mmCIF file of C-alpha atoms in Angstrom:
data_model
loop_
_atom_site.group_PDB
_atom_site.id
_atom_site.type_symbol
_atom_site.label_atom_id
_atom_site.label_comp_id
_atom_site.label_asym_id
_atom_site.label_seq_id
_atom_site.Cartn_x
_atom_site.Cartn_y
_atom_site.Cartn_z
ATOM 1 C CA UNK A 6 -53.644 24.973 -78.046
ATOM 2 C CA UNK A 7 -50.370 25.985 -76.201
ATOM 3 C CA UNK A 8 -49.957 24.744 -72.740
ATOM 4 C CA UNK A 9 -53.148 22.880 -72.824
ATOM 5 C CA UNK A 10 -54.202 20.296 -69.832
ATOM 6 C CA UNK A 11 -56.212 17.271 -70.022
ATOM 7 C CA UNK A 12 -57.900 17.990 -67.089
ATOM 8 C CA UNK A 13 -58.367 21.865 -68.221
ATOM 9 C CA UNK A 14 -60.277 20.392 -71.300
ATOM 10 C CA UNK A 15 -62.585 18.171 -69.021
ATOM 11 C CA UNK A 16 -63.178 21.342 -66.452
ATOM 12 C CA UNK A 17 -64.959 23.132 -69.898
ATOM 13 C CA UNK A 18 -66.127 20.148 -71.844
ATOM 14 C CA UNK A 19 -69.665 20.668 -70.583
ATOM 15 C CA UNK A 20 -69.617 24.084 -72.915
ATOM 16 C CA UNK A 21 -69.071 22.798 -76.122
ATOM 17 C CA UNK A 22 -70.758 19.791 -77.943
ATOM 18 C CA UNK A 23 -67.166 18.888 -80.094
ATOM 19 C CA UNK A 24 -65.111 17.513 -76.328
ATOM 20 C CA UNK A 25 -66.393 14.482 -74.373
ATOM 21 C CA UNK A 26 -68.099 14.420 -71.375
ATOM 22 C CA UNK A 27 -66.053 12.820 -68.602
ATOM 23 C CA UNK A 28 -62.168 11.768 -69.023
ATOM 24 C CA UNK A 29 -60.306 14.094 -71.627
ATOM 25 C CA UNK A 30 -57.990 11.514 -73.871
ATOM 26 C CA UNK A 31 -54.719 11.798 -73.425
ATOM 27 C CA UNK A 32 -51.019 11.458 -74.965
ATOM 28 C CA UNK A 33 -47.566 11.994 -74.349
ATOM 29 C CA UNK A 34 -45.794 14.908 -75.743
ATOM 30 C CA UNK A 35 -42.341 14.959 -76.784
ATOM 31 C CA UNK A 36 -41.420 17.839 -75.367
ATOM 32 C CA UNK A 37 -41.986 20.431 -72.118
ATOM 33 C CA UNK A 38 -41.350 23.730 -74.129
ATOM 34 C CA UNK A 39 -42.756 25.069 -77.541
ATOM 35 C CA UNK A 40 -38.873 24.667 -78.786
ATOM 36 C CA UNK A 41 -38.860 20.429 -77.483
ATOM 37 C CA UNK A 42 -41.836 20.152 -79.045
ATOM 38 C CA UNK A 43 -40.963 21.502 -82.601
ATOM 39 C CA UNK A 44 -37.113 19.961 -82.272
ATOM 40 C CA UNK A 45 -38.121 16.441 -81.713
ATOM 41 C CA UNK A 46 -41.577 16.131 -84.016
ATOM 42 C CA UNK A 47 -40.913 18.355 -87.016
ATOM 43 C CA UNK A 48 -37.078 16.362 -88.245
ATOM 44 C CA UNK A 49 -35.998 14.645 -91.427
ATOM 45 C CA UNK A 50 -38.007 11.575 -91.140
ATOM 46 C CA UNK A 51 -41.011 13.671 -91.747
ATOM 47 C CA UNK A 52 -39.901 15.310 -94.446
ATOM 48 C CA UNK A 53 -41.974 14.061 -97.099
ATOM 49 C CA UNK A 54 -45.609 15.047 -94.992
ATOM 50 C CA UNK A 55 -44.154 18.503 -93.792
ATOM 51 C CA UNK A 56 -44.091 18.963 -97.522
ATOM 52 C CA UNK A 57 -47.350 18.699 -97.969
ATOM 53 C CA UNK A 58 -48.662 20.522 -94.462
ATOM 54 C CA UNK A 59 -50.012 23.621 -94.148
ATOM 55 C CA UNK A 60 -48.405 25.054 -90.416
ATOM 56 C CA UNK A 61 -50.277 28.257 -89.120
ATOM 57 C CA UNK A 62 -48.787 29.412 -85.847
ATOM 58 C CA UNK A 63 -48.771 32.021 -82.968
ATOM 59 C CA UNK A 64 -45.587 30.936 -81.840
ATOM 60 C CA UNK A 65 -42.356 33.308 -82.327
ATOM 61 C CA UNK A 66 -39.960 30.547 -81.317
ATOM 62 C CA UNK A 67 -41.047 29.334 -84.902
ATOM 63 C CA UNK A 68 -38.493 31.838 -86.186
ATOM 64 C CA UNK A 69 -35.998 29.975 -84.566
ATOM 65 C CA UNK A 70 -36.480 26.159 -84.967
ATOM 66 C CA UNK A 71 -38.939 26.049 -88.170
ATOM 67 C CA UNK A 72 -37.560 26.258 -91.590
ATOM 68 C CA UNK A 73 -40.455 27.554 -93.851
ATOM 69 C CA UNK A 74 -38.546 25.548 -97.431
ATOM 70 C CA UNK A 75 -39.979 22.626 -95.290
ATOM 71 C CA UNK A 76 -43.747 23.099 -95.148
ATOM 72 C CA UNK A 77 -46.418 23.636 -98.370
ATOM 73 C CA UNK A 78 -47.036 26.462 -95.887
ATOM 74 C CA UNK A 79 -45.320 28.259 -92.603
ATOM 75 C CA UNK A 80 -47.680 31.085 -91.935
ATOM 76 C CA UNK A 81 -46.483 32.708 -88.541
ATOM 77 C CA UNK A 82 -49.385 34.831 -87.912
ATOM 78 C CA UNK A 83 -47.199 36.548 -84.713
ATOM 79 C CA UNK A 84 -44.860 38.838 -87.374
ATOM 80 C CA UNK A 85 -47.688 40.842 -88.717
ATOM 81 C CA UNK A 86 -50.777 40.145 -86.419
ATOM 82 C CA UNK A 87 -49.066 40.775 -82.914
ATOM 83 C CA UNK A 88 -51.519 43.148 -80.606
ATOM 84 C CA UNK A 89 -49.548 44.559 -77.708
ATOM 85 C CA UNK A 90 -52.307 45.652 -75.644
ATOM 86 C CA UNK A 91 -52.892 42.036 -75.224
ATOM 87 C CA UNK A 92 -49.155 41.042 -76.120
ATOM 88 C CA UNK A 93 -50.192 38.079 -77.923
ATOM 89 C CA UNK A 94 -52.167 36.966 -80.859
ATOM 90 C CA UNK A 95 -56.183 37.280 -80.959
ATOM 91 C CA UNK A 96 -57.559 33.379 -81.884
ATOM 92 C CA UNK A 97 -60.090 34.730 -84.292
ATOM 93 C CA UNK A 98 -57.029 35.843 -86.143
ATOM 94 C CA UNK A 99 -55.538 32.328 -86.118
ATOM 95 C CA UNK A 100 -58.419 31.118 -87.037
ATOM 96 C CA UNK A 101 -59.387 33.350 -90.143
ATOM 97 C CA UNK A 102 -55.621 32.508 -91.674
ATOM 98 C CA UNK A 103 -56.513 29.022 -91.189
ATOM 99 C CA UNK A 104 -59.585 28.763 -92.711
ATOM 100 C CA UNK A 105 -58.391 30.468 -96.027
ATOM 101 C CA UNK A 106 -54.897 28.621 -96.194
ATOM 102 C CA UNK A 107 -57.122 25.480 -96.071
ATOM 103 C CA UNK A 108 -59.413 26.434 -98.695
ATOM 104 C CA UNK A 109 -56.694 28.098 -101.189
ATOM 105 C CA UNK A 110 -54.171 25.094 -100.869
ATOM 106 C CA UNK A 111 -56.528 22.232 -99.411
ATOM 107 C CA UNK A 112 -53.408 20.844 -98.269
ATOM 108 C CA UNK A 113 -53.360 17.202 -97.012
ATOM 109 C CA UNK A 114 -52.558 17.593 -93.589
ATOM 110 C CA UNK A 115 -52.966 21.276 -91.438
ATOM 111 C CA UNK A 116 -51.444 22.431 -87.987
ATOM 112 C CA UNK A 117 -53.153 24.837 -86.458
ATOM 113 C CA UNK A 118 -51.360 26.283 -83.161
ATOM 114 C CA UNK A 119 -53.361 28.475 -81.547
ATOM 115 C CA UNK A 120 -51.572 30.635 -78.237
ATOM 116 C CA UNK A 121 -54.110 29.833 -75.736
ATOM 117 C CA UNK A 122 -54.394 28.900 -72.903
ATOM 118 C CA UNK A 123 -50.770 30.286 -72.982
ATOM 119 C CA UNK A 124 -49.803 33.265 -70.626
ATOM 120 C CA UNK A 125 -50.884 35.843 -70.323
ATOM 121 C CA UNK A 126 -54.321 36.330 -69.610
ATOM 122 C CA UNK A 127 -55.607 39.085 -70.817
ATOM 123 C CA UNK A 128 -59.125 38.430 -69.488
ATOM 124 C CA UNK A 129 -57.328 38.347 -66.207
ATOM 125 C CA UNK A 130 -57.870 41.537 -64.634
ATOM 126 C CA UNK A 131 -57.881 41.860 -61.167
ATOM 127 C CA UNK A 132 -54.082 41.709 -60.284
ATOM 128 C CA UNK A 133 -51.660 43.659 -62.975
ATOM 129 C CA UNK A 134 -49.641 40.107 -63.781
ATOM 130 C CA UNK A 135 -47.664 40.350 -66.902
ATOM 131 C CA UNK A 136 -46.320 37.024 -68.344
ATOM 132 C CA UNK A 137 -44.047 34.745 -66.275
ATOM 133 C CA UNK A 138 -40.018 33.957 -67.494
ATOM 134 C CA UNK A 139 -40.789 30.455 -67.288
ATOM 135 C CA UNK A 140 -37.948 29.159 -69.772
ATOM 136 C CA UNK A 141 -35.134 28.213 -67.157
ATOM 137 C CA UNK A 142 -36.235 29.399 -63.775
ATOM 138 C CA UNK A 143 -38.660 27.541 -61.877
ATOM 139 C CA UNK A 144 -38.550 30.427 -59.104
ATOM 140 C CA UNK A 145 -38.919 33.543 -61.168
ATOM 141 C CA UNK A 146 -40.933 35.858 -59.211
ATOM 142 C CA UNK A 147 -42.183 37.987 -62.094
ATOM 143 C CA UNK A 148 -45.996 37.449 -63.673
ATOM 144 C CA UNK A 149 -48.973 35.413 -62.883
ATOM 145 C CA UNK A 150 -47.023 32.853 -61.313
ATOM 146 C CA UNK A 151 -44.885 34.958 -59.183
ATOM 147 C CA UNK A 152 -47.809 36.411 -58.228
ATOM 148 C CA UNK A 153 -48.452 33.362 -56.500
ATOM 149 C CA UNK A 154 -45.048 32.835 -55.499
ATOM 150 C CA UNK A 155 -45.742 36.030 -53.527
ATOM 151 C CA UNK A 156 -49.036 35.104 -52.121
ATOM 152 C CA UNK A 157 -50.886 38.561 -53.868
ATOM 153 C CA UNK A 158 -53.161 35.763 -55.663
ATOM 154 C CA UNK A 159 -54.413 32.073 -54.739
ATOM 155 C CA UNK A 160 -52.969 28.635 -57.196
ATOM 156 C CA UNK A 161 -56.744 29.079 -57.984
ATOM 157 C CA UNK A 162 -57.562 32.146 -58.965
ATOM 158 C CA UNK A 163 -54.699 31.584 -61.750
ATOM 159 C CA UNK A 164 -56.212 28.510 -62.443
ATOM 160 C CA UNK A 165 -59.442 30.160 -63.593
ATOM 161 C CA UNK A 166 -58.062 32.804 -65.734
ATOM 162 C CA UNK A 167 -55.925 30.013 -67.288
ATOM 163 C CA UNK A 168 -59.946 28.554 -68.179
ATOM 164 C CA UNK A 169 -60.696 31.575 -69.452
ATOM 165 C CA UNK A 170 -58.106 31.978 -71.678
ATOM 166 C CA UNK A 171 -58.852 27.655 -72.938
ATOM 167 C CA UNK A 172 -62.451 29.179 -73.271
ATOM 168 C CA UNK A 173 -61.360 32.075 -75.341
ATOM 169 C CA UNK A 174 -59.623 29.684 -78.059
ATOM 170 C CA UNK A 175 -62.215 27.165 -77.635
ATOM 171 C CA UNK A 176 -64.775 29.641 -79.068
ATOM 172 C CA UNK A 177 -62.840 30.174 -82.224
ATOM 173 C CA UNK A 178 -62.506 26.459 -82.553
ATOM 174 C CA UNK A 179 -65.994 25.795 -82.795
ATOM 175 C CA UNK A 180 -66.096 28.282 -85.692
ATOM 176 C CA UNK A 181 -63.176 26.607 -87.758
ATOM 177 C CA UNK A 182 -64.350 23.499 -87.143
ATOM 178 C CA UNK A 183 -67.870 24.424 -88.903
ATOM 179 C CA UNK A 184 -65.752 26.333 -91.749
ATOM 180 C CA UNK A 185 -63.213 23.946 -93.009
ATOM 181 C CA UNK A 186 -63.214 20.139 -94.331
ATOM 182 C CA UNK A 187 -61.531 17.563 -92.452
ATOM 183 C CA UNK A 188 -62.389 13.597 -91.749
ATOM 184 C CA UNK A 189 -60.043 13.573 -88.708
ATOM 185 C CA UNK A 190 -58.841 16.070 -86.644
ATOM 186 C CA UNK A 191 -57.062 16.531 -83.426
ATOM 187 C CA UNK A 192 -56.997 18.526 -80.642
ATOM 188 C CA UNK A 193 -54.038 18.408 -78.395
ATOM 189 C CA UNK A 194 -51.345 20.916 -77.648
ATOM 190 C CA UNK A 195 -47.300 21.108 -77.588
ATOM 191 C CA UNK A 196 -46.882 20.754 -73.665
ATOM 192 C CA UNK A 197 -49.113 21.663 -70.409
ATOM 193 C CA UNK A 198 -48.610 23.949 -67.427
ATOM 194 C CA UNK A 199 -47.582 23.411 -63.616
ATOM 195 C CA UNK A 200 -49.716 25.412 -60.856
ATOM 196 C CA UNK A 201 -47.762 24.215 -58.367
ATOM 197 C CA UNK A 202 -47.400 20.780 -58.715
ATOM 198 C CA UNK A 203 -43.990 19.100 -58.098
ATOM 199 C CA UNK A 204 -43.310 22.551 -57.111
ATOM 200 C CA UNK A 205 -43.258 23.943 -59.995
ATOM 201 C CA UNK A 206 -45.133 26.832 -62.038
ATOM 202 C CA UNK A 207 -45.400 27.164 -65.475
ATOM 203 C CA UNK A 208 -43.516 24.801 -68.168
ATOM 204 C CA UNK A 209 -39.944 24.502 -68.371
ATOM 205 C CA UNK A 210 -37.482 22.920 -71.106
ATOM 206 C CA UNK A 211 -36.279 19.003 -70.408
ATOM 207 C CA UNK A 212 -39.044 18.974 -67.447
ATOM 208 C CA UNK A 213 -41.006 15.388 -68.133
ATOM 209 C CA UNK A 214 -43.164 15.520 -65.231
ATOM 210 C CA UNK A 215 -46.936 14.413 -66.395
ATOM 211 C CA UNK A 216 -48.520 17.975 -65.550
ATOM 212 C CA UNK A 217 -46.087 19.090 -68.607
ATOM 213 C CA UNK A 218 -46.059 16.014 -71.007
ATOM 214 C CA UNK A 219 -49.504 14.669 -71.004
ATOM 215 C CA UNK A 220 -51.333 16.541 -73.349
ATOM 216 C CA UNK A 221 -54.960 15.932 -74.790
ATOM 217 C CA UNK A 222 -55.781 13.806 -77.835
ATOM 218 C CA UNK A 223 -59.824 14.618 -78.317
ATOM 219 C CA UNK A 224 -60.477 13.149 -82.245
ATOM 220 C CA UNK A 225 -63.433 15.079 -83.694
ATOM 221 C CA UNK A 226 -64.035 16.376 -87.915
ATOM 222 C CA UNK A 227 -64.880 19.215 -89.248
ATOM 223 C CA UNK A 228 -67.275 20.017 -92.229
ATOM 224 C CA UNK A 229 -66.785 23.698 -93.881
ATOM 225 C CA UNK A 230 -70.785 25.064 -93.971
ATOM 226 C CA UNK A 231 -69.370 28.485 -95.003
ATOM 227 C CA UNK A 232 -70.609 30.463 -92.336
ATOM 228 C CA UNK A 233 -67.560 32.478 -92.047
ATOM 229 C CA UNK A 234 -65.831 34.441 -94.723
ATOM 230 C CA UNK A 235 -62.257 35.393 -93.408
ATOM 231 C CA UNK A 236 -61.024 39.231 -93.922
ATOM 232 C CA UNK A 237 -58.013 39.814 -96.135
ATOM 233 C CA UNK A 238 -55.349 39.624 -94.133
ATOM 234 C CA UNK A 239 -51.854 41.973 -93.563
ATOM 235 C CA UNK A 240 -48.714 40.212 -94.996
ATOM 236 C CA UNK A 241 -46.489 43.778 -93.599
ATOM 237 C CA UNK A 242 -44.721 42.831 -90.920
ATOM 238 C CA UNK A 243 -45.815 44.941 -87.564
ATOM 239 C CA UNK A 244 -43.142 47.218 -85.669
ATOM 240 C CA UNK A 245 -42.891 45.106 -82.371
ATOM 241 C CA UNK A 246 -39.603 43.369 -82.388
ATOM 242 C CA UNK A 247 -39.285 39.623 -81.759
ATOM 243 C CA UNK A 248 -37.914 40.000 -78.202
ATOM 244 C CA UNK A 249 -40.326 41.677 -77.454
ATOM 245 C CA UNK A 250 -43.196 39.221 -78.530
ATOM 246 C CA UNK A 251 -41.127 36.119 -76.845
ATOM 247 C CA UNK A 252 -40.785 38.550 -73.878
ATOM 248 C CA UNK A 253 -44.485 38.922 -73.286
ATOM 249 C CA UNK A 254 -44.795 34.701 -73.577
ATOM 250 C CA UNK A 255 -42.216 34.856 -70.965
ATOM 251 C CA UNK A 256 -39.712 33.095 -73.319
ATOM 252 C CA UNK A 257 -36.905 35.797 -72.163
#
């Protein structure tokens, strides 16, 4: 789950019975940005398991650092399933391309890379905050974050419509994880997010401060039951352009 805290995970633990109660595991990403992360886990010495991995991903900097000869599969949900009214992609639709690349190809390993808790927030509704440029700038003014910058919202406020958005793909991972087969799996994320710590706001490339690197490591399985039957899904590419998708992440 992009940008994903340890400490978010243990503020919603109490809501669903697959995270601990109390301290949220943690490890140590390789990277501060979506692009670190991919660069420095996904090389040549991995080549033999990538082969065999099913990757399904949100993510539109995957057109850019993931070569799709690489994986058994690279879906990249974000070039046909984008929704602009919420300029992102919906987790139920993550999930639903998960759950029937796992059955078709019962690959060995699967990632699963679902946007949220990544900006924006769409359940975020009381200040018109559209996604922050968060790649190089630490003051960018624009977005959620800016907004805070500017003192129109509260470090807190964003801080619970970042929960919502956790909450929103933590839903749709209790239904995958009850409609797929898996001894071990992991949830964990690429990076995390600043609100305001070091004096910084959202995540930024070659940044190893813990509020971006320390990501959660909660071991759980899954058993497929069958309770959800996913919906064919589009393989046309949509009409929004890729700048435009990394634009709304706040990638440019």
């Amino acid at each position: 789950m992009d940008t994903c805290r340890p400490d978010a995970l243990e503020a919603v633990a109490s809501g669903y019975d697959f995270l601990p109660n109390g301290r949220v595991p943690a490890a140590t990403s390789l990277g501060s940005n979506s692009r670190e992360f991919m660069r420095y886990n996904f090389t040549e010495e991995y080549r033999e398991e990538m082969d065999q991995t099913a990757f399904v991903t949100f993510n539109p900097n995957s057109d850019a650092m993931l070569d799709p000869n690489d994986w058994l599969l690279l879906d990249e949900v974000w070039r046909d399933a984008w929704e602009t009214d919420i300029g992102s992609v919906r987790p139920r639709t993550v999930t639903n391309r998960s759950i029937a690349a796992h059955r078709e190809l019962d690959p060995e390993r699967t990632i699963i890379q679902y946007q949220q808790p990544h900006t924006p927030y769409p359940h975020f509704e009381k200040h018109d905050c559209g996604a922050l440029a968060i790649e190089d700038d630490a003051n960018d003014r624009s977005g959620i974050f800016g907004a805070i910058l500017d003192g129109k919202i509260t470090r807190e406020e964003a801080w619970e419509g970042y929960l919502d958005n956790l909450r929103w793909a933590l839903d749709d991972l209790e239904l995958l994880l009850s409609n797929l087969d898996a001894e071990r799996v992991i949830i964990t994320s690429d990076h995390g997010e600043c609100f305001g710590e070091w004096g910084l706001y959202g995540h930024h490339k070659s940044t190893p401060v813990p509020e971006l690197i320390r990501v959660p490591w909660v071991v759980t399985e899954a058993t497929d039951e069958g309770t959800h039957e996913p919906p064919a899904a589009s393989t046309d590419p949509d009409d929004v352009g890729l700048d435009s998708k990394l634009s709304s992440l706040g990638y440019l």
